[in-house]
Short mmCIF file of C-alpha atoms in Angstrom, two decimals:
data_model
loop_
_atom_site.label_atom_id
_atom_site.label_comp_id
_atom_site.label_asym_id
_atom_site.label_seq_id
_atom_site.Cartn_x
_atom_site.Cartn_y
_atom_site.Cartn_z
CA MET A 1 -7.88 -69.98 -26.37
CA PRO A 2 -7.01 -69.34 -22.69
CA LEU A 3 -9.54 -70.55 -20.13
CA ILE A 4 -10.02 -68.61 -16.92
CA LEU A 5 -12.34 -69.53 -14.04
CA PHE A 6 -13.80 -66.91 -11.70
CA ILE A 7 -15.81 -67.79 -8.61
CA HIS A 8 -17.98 -64.84 -7.66
CA ASP A 9 -17.92 -63.76 -4.01
CA HIS A 10 -21.60 -64.64 -3.73
CA ALA A 11 -20.91 -68.18 -4.96
CA GLU A 12 -18.15 -68.50 -2.35
CA GLN A 13 -20.64 -67.37 0.28
CA ASP A 14 -23.12 -69.95 -1.00
CA LEU A 15 -20.52 -72.70 -0.66
CA ASN A 16 -19.60 -71.59 2.86
CA ARG A 17 -23.26 -71.45 3.90
CA LEU A 18 -24.08 -74.83 2.38
CA SER A 19 -21.00 -76.48 3.92
CA GLN A 20 -22.56 -75.87 7.34
CA HIS A 21 -25.34 -78.30 6.30
CA ASP A 22 -23.39 -80.74 4.12
CA GLU A 23 -19.62 -80.59 4.39
CA ASP A 24 -19.05 -83.69 2.24
CA GLY A 25 -21.37 -82.53 -0.53
CA VAL A 26 -19.71 -79.12 -0.72
CA ALA A 27 -16.27 -80.77 -0.70
CA TYR A 28 -17.40 -82.77 -3.76
CA LEU A 29 -18.58 -79.55 -5.44
CA ASP A 30 -15.25 -77.87 -4.61
CA HIS A 31 -13.44 -80.77 -6.26
CA VAL A 32 -15.58 -80.51 -9.40
CA ILE A 33 -14.95 -76.74 -9.54
CA ALA A 34 -11.20 -77.40 -9.28
CA LEU A 35 -11.49 -79.93 -12.13
CA ILE A 36 -13.26 -77.35 -14.29
CA GLU A 37 -10.32 -75.02 -13.77
CA GLU A 38 -7.66 -77.68 -14.35
CA GLU A 39 -9.16 -79.63 -17.26
CA PRO A 40 -9.63 -77.68 -20.52
CA ASP A 41 -11.76 -80.49 -22.01
CA LEU A 42 -14.18 -80.35 -19.09
CA PHE A 43 -14.28 -76.55 -19.36
CA ASP A 44 -15.06 -76.83 -23.10
CA ASN A 45 -18.04 -79.09 -22.39
CA LEU A 46 -19.70 -76.44 -20.23
CA ALA A 47 -20.49 -74.13 -23.14
CA ASP A 48 -23.23 -76.37 -24.60
CA GLU A 49 -26.38 -77.97 -23.27
CA LYS A 50 -25.66 -81.64 -22.87
CA PHE A 51 -25.26 -84.61 -20.59
CA TYR A 52 -21.88 -86.24 -20.50
CA ARG A 53 -19.79 -88.52 -18.39
CA ASP A 54 -16.11 -88.30 -17.74
CA TYR A 55 -13.80 -90.27 -15.55
CA ASP A 56 -11.73 -88.53 -12.92
CA PRO A 57 -9.46 -90.73 -10.80
CA PRO A 58 -10.08 -89.01 -7.44
CA ILE A 59 -13.86 -89.00 -7.88
CA GLY A 60 -14.43 -91.82 -10.31
CA LEU A 61 -17.25 -91.51 -12.80
CA LEU A 62 -18.35 -87.90 -13.14
CA GLY A 63 -21.77 -87.31 -14.71
CA ILE A 64 -22.72 -83.75 -15.54
CA THR A 65 -25.87 -82.29 -17.05
CA VAL A 66 -25.54 -78.78 -18.45
CA LYS A 67 -28.65 -76.76 -19.29
CA ARG A 68 -29.61 -73.20 -20.00
CA ILE A 69 -31.72 -71.48 -17.37
CA GLY A 70 -34.65 -70.77 -19.65
CA VAL A 71 -36.26 -67.98 -17.65
CA LEU A 72 -32.96 -66.05 -17.77
CA TRP A 73 -32.21 -66.78 -21.44
CA GLU A 74 -35.61 -65.32 -22.30
CA GLN A 75 -34.23 -62.07 -20.82
CA GLN A 76 -30.97 -62.36 -22.82
CA ILE A 77 -29.12 -63.38 -19.63
CA ARG A 78 -26.92 -66.27 -20.75
CA VAL A 79 -26.65 -68.28 -17.53
CA MET A 80 -26.28 -72.06 -17.50
CA ARG A 81 -26.48 -74.58 -14.71
CA ILE A 82 -24.61 -77.75 -13.82
CA ARG A 83 -26.31 -80.70 -12.19
CA LEU A 84 -24.09 -83.55 -11.07
CA ASP A 85 -25.53 -87.05 -11.07
CA ASP A 86 -23.69 -88.37 -8.02
CA GLU A 87 -26.45 -89.22 -5.56
CA THR A 88 -24.86 -87.20 -2.75
CA VAL A 89 -24.99 -83.93 -4.71
CA ILE A 90 -28.07 -84.27 -6.95
CA PRO A 91 -29.93 -81.40 -5.18
CA TYR A 92 -27.11 -78.93 -5.88
CA ARG A 93 -26.93 -76.59 -8.86
CA ILE A 94 -23.94 -74.55 -9.97
CA LEU A 95 -25.03 -71.46 -11.94
CA TYR A 96 -22.51 -69.86 -14.27
CA CYS A 97 -21.95 -67.87 -17.43
CA VAL A 98 -19.21 -67.96 -20.05
CA ARG A 99 -17.79 -64.72 -21.39
CA HIS A 100 -15.45 -64.35 -24.35
CA GLU A 101 -13.02 -61.49 -24.07
CA ARG A 102 -10.57 -60.09 -26.58
CA GLN A 103 -7.08 -59.62 -25.18
CA PRO A 104 -4.85 -56.63 -26.05
CA ASN A 105 -2.92 -58.85 -28.49
CA GLY A 106 -6.17 -59.68 -30.32
CA ALA A 107 -6.47 -63.23 -28.99
CA LEU A 108 -9.72 -64.40 -27.43
CA SER A 109 -9.95 -65.78 -23.92
CA ARG A 110 -12.90 -67.50 -22.29
CA HIS A 111 -13.95 -66.69 -18.77
CA LEU A 112 -16.28 -68.96 -16.85
CA HIS A 113 -17.95 -67.08 -14.00
CA ILE A 114 -19.54 -69.19 -11.28
CA LEU A 115 -22.31 -66.92 -10.02
CA ALA A 116 -24.14 -69.07 -7.48
CA VAL A 117 -24.43 -72.48 -5.89
CA ALA A 118 -27.87 -73.59 -4.74
CA HIS A 119 -29.39 -76.56 -2.96
CA LYS A 120 -32.86 -77.03 -4.41
CA SER A 121 -34.59 -78.00 -1.16
CA LEU A 122 -32.54 -76.06 1.43
CA ASP A 123 -32.84 -72.89 -0.65
CA CYS A 124 -36.42 -73.62 -1.85
CA PHE A 125 -34.95 -73.04 -5.29
CA ASP A 126 -36.61 -74.03 -8.55
CA TYR A 127 -35.52 -71.16 -10.83
CA GLN A 128 -38.42 -68.95 -9.75
CA PRO A 129 -37.89 -65.56 -11.46
CA ASN A 130 -38.33 -63.61 -8.20
CA HIS A 131 -36.30 -65.95 -5.99
CA LYS A 132 -33.60 -63.97 -4.17
CA LEU A 133 -30.87 -66.12 -5.72
CA MET A 134 -32.18 -65.48 -9.25
CA CYS A 135 -32.35 -61.74 -8.56
CA ARG A 136 -28.78 -61.84 -7.30
CA VAL A 137 -27.62 -63.81 -10.36
CA ARG A 138 -29.24 -61.25 -12.69
CA ASN A 139 -27.45 -58.41 -10.86
CA ASP A 140 -24.08 -60.19 -10.81
CA TYR A 141 -24.41 -61.07 -14.50
CA ALA A 142 -25.13 -57.41 -15.33
CA ASN A 143 -21.98 -56.39 -13.43
CA ILE A 144 -19.89 -58.81 -15.51
CA TYR A 145 -21.30 -57.56 -18.80
#
């Protein structure tokens, strides 16, 4: 099944904004996002809630925790988040959704949409339902579906 990664414009803006505060941390996130696109096995692991470790030669040990964002799932908004366990990027969260799409030939493809990137303390973000980032994610998700 083909795997396609989309980075929403808002997520790109988040990365640009956050890089002004932490260039190295955002570079690490950029590398992980590139790995998601390049490595089908890593992409596959992002569909389920779990903690796993993988080894990537440029980074070394890569620990990822994937969880549903409960407050959104309660509203039938299927958004997940990635937390990396490297100490330099622990405060960051990558919010995304996975969409399955039938191609004209009948085959299914999976699309991973990165909707937002947040820094928990800089953005005062703790998945509050009325937080501006959560409102934006709900709107962007609705536009995808």
